CSV table of C-alpha atoms in Angstrom, one decimal:
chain,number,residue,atom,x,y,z
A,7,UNK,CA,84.2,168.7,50.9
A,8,UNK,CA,81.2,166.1,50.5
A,9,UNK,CA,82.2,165.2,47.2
A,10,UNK,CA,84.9,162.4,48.2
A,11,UNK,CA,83.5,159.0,48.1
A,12,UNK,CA,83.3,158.4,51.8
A,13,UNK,CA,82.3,154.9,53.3
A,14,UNK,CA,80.0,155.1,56.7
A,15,UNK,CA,80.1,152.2,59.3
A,16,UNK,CA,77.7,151.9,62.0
A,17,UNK,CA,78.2,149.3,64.7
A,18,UNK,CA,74.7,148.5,66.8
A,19,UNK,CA,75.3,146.5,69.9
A,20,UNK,CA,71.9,144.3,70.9
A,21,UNK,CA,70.5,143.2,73.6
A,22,UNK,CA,67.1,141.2,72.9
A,23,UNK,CA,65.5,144.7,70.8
A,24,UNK,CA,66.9,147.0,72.6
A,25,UNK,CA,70.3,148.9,71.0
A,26,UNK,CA,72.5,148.9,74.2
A,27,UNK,CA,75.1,150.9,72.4
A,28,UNK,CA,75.6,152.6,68.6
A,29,UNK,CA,76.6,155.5,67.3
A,30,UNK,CA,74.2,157.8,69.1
A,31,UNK,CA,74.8,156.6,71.8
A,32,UNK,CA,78.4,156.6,72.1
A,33,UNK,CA,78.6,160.7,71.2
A,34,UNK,CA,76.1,161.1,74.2
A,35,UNK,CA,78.6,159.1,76.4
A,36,UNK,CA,80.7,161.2,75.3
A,37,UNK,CA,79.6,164.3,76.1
A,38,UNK,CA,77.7,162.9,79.4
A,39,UNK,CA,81.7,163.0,80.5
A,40,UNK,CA,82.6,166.2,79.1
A,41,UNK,CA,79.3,168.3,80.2
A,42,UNK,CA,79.3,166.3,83.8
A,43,UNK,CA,75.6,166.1,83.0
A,44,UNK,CA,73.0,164.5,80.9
A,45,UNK,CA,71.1,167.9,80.3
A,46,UNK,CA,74.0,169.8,79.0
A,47,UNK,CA,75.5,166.8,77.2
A,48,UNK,CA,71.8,166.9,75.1
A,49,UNK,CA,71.8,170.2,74.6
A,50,UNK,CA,75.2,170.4,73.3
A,51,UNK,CA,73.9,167.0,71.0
A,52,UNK,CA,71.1,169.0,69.9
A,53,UNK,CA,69.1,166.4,71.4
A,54,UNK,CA,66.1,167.2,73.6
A,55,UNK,CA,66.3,166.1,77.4
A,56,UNK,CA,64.1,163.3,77.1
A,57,UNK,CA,65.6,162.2,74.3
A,58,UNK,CA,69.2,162.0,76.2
A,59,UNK,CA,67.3,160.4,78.9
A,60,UNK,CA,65.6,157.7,76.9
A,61,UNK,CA,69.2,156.8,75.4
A,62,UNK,CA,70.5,157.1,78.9
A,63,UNK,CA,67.9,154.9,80.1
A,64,UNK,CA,68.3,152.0,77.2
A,65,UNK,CA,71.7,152.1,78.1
A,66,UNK,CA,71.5,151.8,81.9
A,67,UNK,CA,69.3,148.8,81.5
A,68,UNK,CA,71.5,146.5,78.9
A,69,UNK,CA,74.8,145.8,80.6
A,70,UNK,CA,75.1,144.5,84.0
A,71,UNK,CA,75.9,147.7,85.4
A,72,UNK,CA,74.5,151.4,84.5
A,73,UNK,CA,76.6,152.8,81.8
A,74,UNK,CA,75.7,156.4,83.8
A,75,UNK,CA,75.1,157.6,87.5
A,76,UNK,CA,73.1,160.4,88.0
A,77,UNK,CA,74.3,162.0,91.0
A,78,UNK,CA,71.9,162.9,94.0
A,79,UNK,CA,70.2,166.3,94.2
A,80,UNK,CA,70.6,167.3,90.6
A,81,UNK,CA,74.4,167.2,90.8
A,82,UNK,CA,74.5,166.3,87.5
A,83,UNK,CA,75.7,163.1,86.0
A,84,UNK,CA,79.5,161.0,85.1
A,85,UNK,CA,79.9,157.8,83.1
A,86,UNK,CA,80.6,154.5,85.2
A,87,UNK,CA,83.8,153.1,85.3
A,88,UNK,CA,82.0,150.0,83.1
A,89,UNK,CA,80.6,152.5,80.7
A,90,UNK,CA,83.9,153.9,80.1
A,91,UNK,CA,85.4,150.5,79.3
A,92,UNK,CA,82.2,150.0,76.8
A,93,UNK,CA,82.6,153.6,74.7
A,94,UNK,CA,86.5,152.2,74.8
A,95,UNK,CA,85.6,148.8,73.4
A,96,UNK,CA,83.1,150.4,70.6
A,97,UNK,CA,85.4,153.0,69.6
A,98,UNK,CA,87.9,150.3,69.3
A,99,UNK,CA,85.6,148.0,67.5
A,100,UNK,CA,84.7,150.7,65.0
A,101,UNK,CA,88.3,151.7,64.3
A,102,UNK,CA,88.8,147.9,63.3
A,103,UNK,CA,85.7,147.4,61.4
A,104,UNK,CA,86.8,151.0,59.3
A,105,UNK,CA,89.8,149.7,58.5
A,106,UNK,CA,88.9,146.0,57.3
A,107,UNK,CA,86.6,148.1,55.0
A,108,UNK,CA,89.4,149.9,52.7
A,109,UNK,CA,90.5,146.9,50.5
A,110,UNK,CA,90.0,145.9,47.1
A,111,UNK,CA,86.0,145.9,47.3
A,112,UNK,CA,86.1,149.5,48.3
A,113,UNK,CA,88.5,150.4,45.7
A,114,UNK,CA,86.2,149.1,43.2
A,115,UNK,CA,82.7,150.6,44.8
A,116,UNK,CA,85.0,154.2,45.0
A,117,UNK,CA,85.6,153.9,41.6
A,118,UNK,CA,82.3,153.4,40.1
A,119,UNK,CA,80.8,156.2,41.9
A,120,UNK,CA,80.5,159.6,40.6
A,121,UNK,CA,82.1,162.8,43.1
A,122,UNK,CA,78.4,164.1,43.3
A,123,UNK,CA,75.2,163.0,42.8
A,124,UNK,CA,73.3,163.7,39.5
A,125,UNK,CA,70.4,165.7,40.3
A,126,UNK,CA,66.9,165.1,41.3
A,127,UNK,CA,64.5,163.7,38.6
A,128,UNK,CA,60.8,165.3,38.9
A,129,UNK,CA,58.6,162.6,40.1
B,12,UNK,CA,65.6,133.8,70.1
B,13,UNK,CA,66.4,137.7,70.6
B,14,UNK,CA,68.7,137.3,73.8
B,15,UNK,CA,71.7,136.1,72.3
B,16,UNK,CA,73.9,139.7,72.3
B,17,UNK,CA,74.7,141.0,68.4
B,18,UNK,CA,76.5,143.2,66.6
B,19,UNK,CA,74.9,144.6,63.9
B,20,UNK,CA,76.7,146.4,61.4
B,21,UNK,CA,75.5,148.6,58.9
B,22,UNK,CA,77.6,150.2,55.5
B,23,UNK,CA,76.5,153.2,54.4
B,24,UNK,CA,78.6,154.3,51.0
B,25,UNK,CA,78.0,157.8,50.8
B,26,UNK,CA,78.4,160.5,47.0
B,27,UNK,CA,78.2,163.3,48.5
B,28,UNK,CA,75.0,164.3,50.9
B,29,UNK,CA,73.3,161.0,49.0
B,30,UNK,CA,73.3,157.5,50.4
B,31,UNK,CA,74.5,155.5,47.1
B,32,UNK,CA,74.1,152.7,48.7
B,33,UNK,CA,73.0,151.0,52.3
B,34,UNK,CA,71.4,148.0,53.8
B,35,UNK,CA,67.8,149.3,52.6
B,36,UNK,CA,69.3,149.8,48.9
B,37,UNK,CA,70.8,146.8,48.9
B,38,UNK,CA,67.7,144.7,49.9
B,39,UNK,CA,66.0,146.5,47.5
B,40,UNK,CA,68.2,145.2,44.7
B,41,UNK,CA,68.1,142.1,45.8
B,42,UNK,CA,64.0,142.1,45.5
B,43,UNK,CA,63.8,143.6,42.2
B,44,UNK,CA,66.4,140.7,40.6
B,45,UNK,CA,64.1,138.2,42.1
B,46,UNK,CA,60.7,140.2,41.1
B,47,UNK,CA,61.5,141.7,37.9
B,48,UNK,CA,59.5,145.0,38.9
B,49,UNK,CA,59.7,147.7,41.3
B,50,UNK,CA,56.3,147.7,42.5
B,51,UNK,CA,56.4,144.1,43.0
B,52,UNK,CA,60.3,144.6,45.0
B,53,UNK,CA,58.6,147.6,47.3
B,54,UNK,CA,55.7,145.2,48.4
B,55,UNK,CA,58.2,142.0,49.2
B,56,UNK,CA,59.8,144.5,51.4
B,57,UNK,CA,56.6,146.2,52.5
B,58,UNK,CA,57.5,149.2,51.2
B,59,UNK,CA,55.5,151.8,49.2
B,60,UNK,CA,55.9,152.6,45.5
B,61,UNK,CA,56.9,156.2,46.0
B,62,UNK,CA,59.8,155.1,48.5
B,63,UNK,CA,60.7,152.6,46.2
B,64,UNK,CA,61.0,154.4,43.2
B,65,UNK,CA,62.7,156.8,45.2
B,66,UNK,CA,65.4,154.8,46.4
B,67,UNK,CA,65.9,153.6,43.2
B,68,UNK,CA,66.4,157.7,41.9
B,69,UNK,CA,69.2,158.0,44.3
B,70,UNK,CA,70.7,154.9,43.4
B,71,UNK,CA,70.6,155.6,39.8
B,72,UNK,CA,71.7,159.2,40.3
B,73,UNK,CA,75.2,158.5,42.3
B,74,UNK,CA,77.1,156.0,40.4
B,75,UNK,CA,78.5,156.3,37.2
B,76,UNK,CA,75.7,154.2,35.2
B,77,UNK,CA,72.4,153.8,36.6
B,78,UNK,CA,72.1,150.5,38.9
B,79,UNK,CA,68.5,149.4,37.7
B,80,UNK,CA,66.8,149.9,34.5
B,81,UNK,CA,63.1,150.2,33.7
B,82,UNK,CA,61.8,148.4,31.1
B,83,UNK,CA,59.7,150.8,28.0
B,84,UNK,CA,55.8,149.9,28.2
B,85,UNK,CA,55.9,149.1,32.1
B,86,UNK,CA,57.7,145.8,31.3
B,87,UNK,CA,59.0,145.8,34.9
B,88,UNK,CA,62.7,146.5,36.0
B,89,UNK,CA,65.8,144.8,36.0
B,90,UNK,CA,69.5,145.1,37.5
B,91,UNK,CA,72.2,146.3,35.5
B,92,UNK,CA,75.8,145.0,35.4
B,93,UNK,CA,77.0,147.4,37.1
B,94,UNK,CA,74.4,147.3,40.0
B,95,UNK,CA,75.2,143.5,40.3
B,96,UNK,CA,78.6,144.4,40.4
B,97,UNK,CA,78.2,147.3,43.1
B,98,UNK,CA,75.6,144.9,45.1
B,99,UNK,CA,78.4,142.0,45.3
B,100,UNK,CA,81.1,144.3,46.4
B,101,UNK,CA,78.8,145.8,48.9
B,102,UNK,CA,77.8,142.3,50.4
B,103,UNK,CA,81.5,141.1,50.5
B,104,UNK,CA,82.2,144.6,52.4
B,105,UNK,CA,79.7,143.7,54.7
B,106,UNK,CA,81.0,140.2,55.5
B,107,UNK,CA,84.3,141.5,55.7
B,108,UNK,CA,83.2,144.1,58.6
B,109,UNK,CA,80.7,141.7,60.3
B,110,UNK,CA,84.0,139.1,60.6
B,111,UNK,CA,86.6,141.9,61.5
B,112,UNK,CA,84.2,142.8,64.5
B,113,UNK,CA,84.2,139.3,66.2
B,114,UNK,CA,87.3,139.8,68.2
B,115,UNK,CA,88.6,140.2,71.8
B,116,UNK,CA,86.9,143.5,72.1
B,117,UNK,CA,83.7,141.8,71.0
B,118,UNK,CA,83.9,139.2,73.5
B,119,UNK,CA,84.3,141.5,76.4
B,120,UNK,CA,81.7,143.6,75.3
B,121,UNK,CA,79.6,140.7,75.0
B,122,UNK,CA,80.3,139.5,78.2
B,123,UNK,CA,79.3,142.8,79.7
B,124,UNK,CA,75.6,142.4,77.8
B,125,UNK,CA,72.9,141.2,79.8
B,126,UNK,CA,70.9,139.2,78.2
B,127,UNK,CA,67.4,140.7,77.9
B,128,UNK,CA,66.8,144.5,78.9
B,129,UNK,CA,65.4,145.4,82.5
B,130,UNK,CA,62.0,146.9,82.4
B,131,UNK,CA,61.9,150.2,81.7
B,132,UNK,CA,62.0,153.0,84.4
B,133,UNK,CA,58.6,155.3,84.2
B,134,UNK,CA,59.6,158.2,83.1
């Protein structure tokens, strides 16, 4: 199952320092929209609450609009209409960068690697 | 300086649970061609021996010929063929993501990007 050479892209999004939108981020969108809150959509991350709030947080603060509304009186949470164009966008761009990745170069790289890695020498 | 919006995009080629090579791996290379030793490549990059030399394990342990050799006697290190070879490939892969990412979706992400983060909340 792990053994196929397998080619990982990760797309960051910047603003100044701050990641305004990766992989990590994108799942907790995600599940922000599935869960209807940022709690739930941690816990079913695995992810503690502050940690989900911190990423919710970053996020909120890098685009011109929050990327997530918390409702009033714990009501839970829903992604923005902007945040739902911005997951779009990022999926998209991560579909495109995928693909431009499976050409010639690839071939080669897949080639050269072995199905498994050798194991561990004792340091 | 840090508030033009970027994508960053990172390639991570995976052999199974290891990462056979990444950005960190590459940059590694890269030092040890131009230092000749692994010591000397891990404090270019202000890295520690032991993570060096352990980067270097899982390189040598997922492709189908080691990617750096050690020299007998503590003569230093050098890069193999085929770790030149994989460490070319892997650049042009990069380049060919970094350019397949600048497109419309790009632009109306970027667009969407403020410039520097707000302050944070207190949490």
């Amino acid at each position: 199952m792990a053994s196929e050479p397998k080619l990982k892209i990760k797309l960051q999004i910047m603003c100044g320092d701050e990641i305004a939108m990766g992989p990590g981020k994108a799942d907790l969108l995600d599940a922000i929209e599935q869960e209807g809150s940022i709690s739930a959509a941690g816990r079913a991350l695995g992810m503690s609450y502050r940690r989900a709030w911190l990423l919710v947080d970053a996020m909120n603060r890098c685009w011109q609009e929050p990327l997530v509304e918390t409702m009033p009186g714990g009501q839970g949470a829903r992604v923005t209409a902007l945040g739902q164009e911005v997951l779009h966008d990022y999926r998209t761009l991560q579909k495109i960068a995928a693909r431009s990745g499976r050409g010639q170069h690839w071939d080669a790289l897949a080639n050269a690697l072995l199905a498994e890695p050798l194991e561990k020498q004792r340091g």
